[in-house]
PDB file of C-alpha atoms in Angstrom:
ATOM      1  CA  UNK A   1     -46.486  83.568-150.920  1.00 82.00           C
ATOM      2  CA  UNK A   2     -48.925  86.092-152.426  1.00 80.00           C
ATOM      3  CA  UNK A   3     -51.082  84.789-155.476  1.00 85.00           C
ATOM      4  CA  UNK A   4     -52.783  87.102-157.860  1.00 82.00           C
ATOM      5  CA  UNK A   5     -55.822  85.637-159.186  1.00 84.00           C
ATOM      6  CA  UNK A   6     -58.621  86.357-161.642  1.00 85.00           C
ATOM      7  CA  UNK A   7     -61.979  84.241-162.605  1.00 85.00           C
ATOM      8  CA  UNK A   8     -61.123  81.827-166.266  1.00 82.00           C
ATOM      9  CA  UNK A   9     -62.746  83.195-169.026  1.00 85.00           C
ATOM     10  CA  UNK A  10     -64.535  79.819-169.769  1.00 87.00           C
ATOM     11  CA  UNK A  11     -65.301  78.401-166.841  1.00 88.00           C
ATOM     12  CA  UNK A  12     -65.648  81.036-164.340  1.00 85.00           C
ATOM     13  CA  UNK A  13     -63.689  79.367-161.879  1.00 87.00           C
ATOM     14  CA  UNK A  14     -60.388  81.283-160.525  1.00 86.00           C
ATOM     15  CA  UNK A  15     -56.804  80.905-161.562  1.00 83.00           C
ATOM     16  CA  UNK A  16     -53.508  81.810-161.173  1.00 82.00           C
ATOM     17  CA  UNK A  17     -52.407  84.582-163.312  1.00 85.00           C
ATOM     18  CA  UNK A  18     -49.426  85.567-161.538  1.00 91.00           C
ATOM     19  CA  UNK A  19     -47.356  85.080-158.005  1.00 93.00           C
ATOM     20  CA  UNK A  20     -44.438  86.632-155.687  1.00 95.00           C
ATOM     21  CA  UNK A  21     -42.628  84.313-152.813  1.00 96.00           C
ATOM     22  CA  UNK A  22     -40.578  86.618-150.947  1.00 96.00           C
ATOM     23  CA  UNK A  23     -39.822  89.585-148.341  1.00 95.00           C
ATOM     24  CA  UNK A  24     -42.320  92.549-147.521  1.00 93.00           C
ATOM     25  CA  UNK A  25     -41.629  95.677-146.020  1.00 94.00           C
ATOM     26  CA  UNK A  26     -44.343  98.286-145.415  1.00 92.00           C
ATOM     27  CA  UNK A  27     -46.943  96.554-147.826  1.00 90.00           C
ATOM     28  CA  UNK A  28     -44.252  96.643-150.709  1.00 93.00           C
ATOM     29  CA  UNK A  29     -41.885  93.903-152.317  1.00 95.00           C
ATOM     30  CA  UNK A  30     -38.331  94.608-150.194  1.00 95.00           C
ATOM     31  CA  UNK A  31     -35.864  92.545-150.237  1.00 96.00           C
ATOM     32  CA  UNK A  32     -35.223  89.014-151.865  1.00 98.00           C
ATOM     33  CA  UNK A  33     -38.376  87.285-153.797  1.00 97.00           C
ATOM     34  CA  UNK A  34     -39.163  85.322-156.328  1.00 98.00           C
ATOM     35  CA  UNK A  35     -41.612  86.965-158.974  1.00 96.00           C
ATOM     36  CA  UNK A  36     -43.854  84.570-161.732  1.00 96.00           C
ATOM     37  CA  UNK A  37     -45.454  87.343-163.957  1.00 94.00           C
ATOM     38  CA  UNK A  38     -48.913  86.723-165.905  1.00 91.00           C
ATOM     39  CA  UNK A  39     -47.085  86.175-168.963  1.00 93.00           C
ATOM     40  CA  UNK A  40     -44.737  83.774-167.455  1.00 94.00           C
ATOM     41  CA  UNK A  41     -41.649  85.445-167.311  1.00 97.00           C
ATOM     42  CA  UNK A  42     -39.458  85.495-163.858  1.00 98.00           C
ATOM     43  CA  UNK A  43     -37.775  87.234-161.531  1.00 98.00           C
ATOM     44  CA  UNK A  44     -35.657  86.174-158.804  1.00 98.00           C
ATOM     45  CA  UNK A  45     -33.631  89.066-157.185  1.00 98.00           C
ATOM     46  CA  UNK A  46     -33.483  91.866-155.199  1.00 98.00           C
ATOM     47  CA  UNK A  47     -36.710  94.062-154.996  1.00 97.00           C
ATOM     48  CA  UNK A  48     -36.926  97.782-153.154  1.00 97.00           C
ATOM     49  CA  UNK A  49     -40.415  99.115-152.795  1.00 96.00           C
ATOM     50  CA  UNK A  50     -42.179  97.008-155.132  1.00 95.00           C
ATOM     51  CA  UNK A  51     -39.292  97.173-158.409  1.00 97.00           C
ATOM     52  CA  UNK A  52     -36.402  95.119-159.483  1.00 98.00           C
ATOM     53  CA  UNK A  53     -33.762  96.450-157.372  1.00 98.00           C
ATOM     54  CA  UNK A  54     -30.223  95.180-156.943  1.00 98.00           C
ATOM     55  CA  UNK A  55     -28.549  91.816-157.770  1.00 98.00           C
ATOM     56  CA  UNK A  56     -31.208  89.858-159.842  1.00 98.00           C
ATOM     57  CA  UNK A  57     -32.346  86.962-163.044  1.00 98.00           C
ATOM     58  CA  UNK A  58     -34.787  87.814-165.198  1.00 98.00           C
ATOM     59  CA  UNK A  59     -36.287  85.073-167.671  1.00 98.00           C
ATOM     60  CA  UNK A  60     -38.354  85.414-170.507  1.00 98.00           C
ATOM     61  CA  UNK A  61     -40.845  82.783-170.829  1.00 97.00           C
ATOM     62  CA  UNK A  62     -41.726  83.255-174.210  1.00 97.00           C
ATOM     63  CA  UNK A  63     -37.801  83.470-175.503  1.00 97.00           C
ATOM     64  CA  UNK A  64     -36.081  82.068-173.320  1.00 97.00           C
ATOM     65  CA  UNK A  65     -33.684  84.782-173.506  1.00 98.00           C
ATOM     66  CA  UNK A  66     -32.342  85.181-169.666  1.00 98.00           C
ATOM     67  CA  UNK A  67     -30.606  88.786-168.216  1.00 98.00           C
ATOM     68  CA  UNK A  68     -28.555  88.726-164.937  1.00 98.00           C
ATOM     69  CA  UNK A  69     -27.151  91.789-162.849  1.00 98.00           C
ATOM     70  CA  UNK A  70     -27.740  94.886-161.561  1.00 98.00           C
ATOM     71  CA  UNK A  71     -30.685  96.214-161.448  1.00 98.00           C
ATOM     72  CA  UNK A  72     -32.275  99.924-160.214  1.00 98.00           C
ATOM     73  CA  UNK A  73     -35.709 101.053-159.920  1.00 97.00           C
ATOM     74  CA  UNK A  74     -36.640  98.278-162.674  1.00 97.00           C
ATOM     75  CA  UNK A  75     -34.088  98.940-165.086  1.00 97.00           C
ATOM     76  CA  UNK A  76     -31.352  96.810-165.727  1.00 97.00           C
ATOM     77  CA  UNK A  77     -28.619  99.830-165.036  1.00 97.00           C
ATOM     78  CA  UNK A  78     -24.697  98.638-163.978  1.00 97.00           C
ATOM     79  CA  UNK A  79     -22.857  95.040-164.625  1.00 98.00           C
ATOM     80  CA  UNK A  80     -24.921  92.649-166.352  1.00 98.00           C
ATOM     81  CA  UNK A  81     -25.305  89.498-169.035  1.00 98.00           C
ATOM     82  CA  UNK A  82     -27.973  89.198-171.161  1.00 97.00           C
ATOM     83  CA  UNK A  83     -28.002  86.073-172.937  1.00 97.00           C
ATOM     84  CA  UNK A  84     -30.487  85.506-176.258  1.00 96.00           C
ATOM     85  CA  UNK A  85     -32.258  81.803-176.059  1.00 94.00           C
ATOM     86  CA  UNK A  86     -31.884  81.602-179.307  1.00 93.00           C
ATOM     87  CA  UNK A  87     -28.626  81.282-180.720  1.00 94.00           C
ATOM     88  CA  UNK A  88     -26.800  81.818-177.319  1.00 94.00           C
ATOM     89  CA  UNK A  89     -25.486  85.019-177.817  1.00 95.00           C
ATOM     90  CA  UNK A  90     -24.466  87.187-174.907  1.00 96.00           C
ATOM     91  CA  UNK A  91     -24.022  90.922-174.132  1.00 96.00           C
ATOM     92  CA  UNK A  92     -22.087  91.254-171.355  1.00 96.00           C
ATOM     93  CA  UNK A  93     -20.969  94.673-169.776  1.00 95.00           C
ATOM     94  CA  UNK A  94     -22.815  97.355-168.583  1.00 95.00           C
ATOM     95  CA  UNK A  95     -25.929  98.677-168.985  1.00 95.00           C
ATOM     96  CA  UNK A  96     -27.273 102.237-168.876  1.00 94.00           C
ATOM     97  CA  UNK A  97     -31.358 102.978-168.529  1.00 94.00           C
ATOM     98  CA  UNK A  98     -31.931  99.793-170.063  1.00 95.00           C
ATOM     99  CA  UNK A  99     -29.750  99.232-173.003  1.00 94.00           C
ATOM    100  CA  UNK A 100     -26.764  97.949-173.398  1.00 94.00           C
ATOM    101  CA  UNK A 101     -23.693 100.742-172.957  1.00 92.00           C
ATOM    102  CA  UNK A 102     -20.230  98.838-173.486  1.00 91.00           C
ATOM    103  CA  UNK A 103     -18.873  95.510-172.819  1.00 93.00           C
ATOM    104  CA  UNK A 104     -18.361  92.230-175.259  1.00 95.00           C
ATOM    105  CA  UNK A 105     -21.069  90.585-178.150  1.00 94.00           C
ATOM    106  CA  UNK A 106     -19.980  87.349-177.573  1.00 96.00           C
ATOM    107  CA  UNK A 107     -21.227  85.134-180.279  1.00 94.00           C
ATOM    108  CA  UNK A 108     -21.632  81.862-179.282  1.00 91.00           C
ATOM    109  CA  UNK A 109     -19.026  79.430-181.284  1.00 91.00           C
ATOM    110  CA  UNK A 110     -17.731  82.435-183.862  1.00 93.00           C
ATOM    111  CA  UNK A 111     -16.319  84.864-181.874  1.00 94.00           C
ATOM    112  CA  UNK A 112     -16.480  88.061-179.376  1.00 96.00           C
ATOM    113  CA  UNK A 113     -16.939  92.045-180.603  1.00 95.00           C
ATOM    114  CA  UNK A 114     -15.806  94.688-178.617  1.00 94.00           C
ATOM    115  CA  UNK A 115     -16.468  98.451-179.123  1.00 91.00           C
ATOM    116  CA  UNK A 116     -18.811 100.599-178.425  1.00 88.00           C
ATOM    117  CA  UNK A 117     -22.807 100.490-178.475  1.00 91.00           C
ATOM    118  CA  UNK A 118     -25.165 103.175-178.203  1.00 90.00           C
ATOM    119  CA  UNK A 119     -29.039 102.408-177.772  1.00 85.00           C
ATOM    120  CA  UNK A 120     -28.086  98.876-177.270  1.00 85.00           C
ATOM    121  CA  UNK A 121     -26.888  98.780-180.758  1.00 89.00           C
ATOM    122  CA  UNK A 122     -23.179  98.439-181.930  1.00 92.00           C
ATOM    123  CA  UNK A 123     -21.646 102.050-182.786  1.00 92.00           C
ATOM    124  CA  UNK A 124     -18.626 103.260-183.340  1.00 92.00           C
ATOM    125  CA  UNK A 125     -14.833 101.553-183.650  1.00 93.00           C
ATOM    126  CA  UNK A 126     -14.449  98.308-182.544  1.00 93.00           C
ATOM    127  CA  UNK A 127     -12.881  94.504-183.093  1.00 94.00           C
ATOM    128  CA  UNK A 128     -14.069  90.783-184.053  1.00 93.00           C
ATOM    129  CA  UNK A 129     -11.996  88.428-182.669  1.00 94.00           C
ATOM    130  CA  UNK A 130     -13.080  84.924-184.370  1.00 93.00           C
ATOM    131  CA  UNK A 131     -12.553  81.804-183.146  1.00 93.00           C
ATOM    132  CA  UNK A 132     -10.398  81.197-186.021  1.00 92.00           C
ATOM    133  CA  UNK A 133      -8.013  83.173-184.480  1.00 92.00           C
ATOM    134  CA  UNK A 134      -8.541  85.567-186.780  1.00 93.00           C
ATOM    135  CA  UNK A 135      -9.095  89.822-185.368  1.00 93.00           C
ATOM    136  CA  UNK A 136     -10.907  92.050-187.352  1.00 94.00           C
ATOM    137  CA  UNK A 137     -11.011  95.720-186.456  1.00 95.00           C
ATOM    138  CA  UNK A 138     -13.121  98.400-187.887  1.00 94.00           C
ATOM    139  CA  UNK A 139     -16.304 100.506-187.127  1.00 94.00           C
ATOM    140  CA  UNK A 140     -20.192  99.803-186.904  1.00 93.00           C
ATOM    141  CA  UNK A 141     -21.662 103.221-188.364  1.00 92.00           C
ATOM    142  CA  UNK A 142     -25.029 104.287-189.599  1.00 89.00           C
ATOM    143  CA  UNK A 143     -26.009 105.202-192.817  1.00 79.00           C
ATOM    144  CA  UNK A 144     -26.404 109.070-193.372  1.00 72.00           C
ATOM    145  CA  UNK A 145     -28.744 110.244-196.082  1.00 63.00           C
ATOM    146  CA  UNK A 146     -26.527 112.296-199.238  1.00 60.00           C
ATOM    147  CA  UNK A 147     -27.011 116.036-199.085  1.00 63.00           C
ATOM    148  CA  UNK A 148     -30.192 116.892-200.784  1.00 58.00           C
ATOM    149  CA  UNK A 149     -31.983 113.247-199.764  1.00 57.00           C
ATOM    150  CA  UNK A 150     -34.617 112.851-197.228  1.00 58.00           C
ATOM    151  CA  UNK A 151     -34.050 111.414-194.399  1.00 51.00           C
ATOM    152  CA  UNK A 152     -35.788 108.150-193.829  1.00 49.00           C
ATOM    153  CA  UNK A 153     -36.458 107.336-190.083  1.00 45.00           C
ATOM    154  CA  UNK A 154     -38.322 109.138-187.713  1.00 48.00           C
ATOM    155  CA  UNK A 155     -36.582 112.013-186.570  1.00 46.00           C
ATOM    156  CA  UNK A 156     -34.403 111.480-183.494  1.00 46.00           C
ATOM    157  CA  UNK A 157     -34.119 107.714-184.658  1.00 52.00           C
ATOM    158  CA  UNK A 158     -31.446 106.144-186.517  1.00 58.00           C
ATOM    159  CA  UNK A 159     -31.442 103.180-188.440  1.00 78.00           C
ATOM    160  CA  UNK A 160     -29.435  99.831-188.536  1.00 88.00           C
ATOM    161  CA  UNK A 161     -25.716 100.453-187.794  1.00 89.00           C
ATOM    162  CA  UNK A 162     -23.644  98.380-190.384  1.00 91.00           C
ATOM    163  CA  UNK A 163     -20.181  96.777-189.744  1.00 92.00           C
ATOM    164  CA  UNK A 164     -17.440  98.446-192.116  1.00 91.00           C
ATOM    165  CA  UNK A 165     -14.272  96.443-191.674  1.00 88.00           C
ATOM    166  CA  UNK A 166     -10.737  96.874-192.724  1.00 90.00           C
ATOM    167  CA  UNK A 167      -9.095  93.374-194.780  1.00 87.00           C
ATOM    168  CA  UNK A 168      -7.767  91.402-192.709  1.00 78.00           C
ATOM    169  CA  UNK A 169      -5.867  90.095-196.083  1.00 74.00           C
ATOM    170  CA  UNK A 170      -3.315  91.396-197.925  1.00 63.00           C
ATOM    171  CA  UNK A 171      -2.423  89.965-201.571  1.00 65.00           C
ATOM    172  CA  UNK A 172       1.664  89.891-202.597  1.00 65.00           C
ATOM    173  CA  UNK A 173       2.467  91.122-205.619  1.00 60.00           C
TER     174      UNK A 173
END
């Protein structure tokens, strides 16, 4: 085990600030190891020269939000679930330089989304399938400015998509 250290503000006296359990290869982390990070967050995975690299868990200390699967060069990139502490929610699918590509929302005890995502963000057409039993389809889309307004965001940015469904009821005249 290799223990990074640095001297307590207060007292002057050394402690832990962060610590890796695990295989080396040429000075570097290679292989599988365990990885406590100063802010308490984990790793415990593959690693290939010193990244997250491979088949791994990632937990957030501070949210408790957990992410499992592939990693490369220290990006989650291929098959993965990312699952929010909070309410439970998952994203599982794939994953493209970081963000979430395509795959399911699943929404812990309300349903599961499919459709598209771009930026990690839903875009594009797509379905809610409720618990209910109940399927929505429809489209997540971003709001465009009207010709002649300004747009608002930083260019190259886009803001919130919004969900724009089609009625799942019908009324009889």
């Amino acid at each position: 085990m290799y223990t990074w250290m640095e001297p307590d503000e207060e007292s002057g006296e050394p402690k832990k600030v962060a610590s890796y359990e695990g295989k080396y290869a040429d000075g570097k982390k290679n292989g599988l190891g365990k990885m406590t990070f100063p802010n308490g967050d984990v790793y415990f995975g593959e690693w290939k020269d010193n990244k997250m690299d491979g088949e791994g868990t990632y937990t957030y200390s501070k949210t408790k939000d957990v992410y499992s699967g592939s990693w490369l060069a220290g990006i989650k990139s291929g098959t993965g679930c990312y699952e929010y502490g909070e309410d439970k929610s998952k994203l599982s699918g794939t994953w493209d330089k970081g963000a979430f590509a395509s795959g399911e929302w699943i929404l812990e005890g309300a349903g599961v989304y499919k459709g598209g995502f771009s930026g990690g963000k839903p875009l594009g057409p797509g379905s809610f399938s409720f618990v209910s039993g109940v399927t929505q389809t429809g489209e997540y889309a971003t709001k465009t400015p009207a010709e002649g307004e300004e747009e608002e965001e930083e260019e190259g940015k886009t803001g919130d998509p919004t969900w724009k469904g089609v009625s799942v009821f019908s009324t009889v005249a």
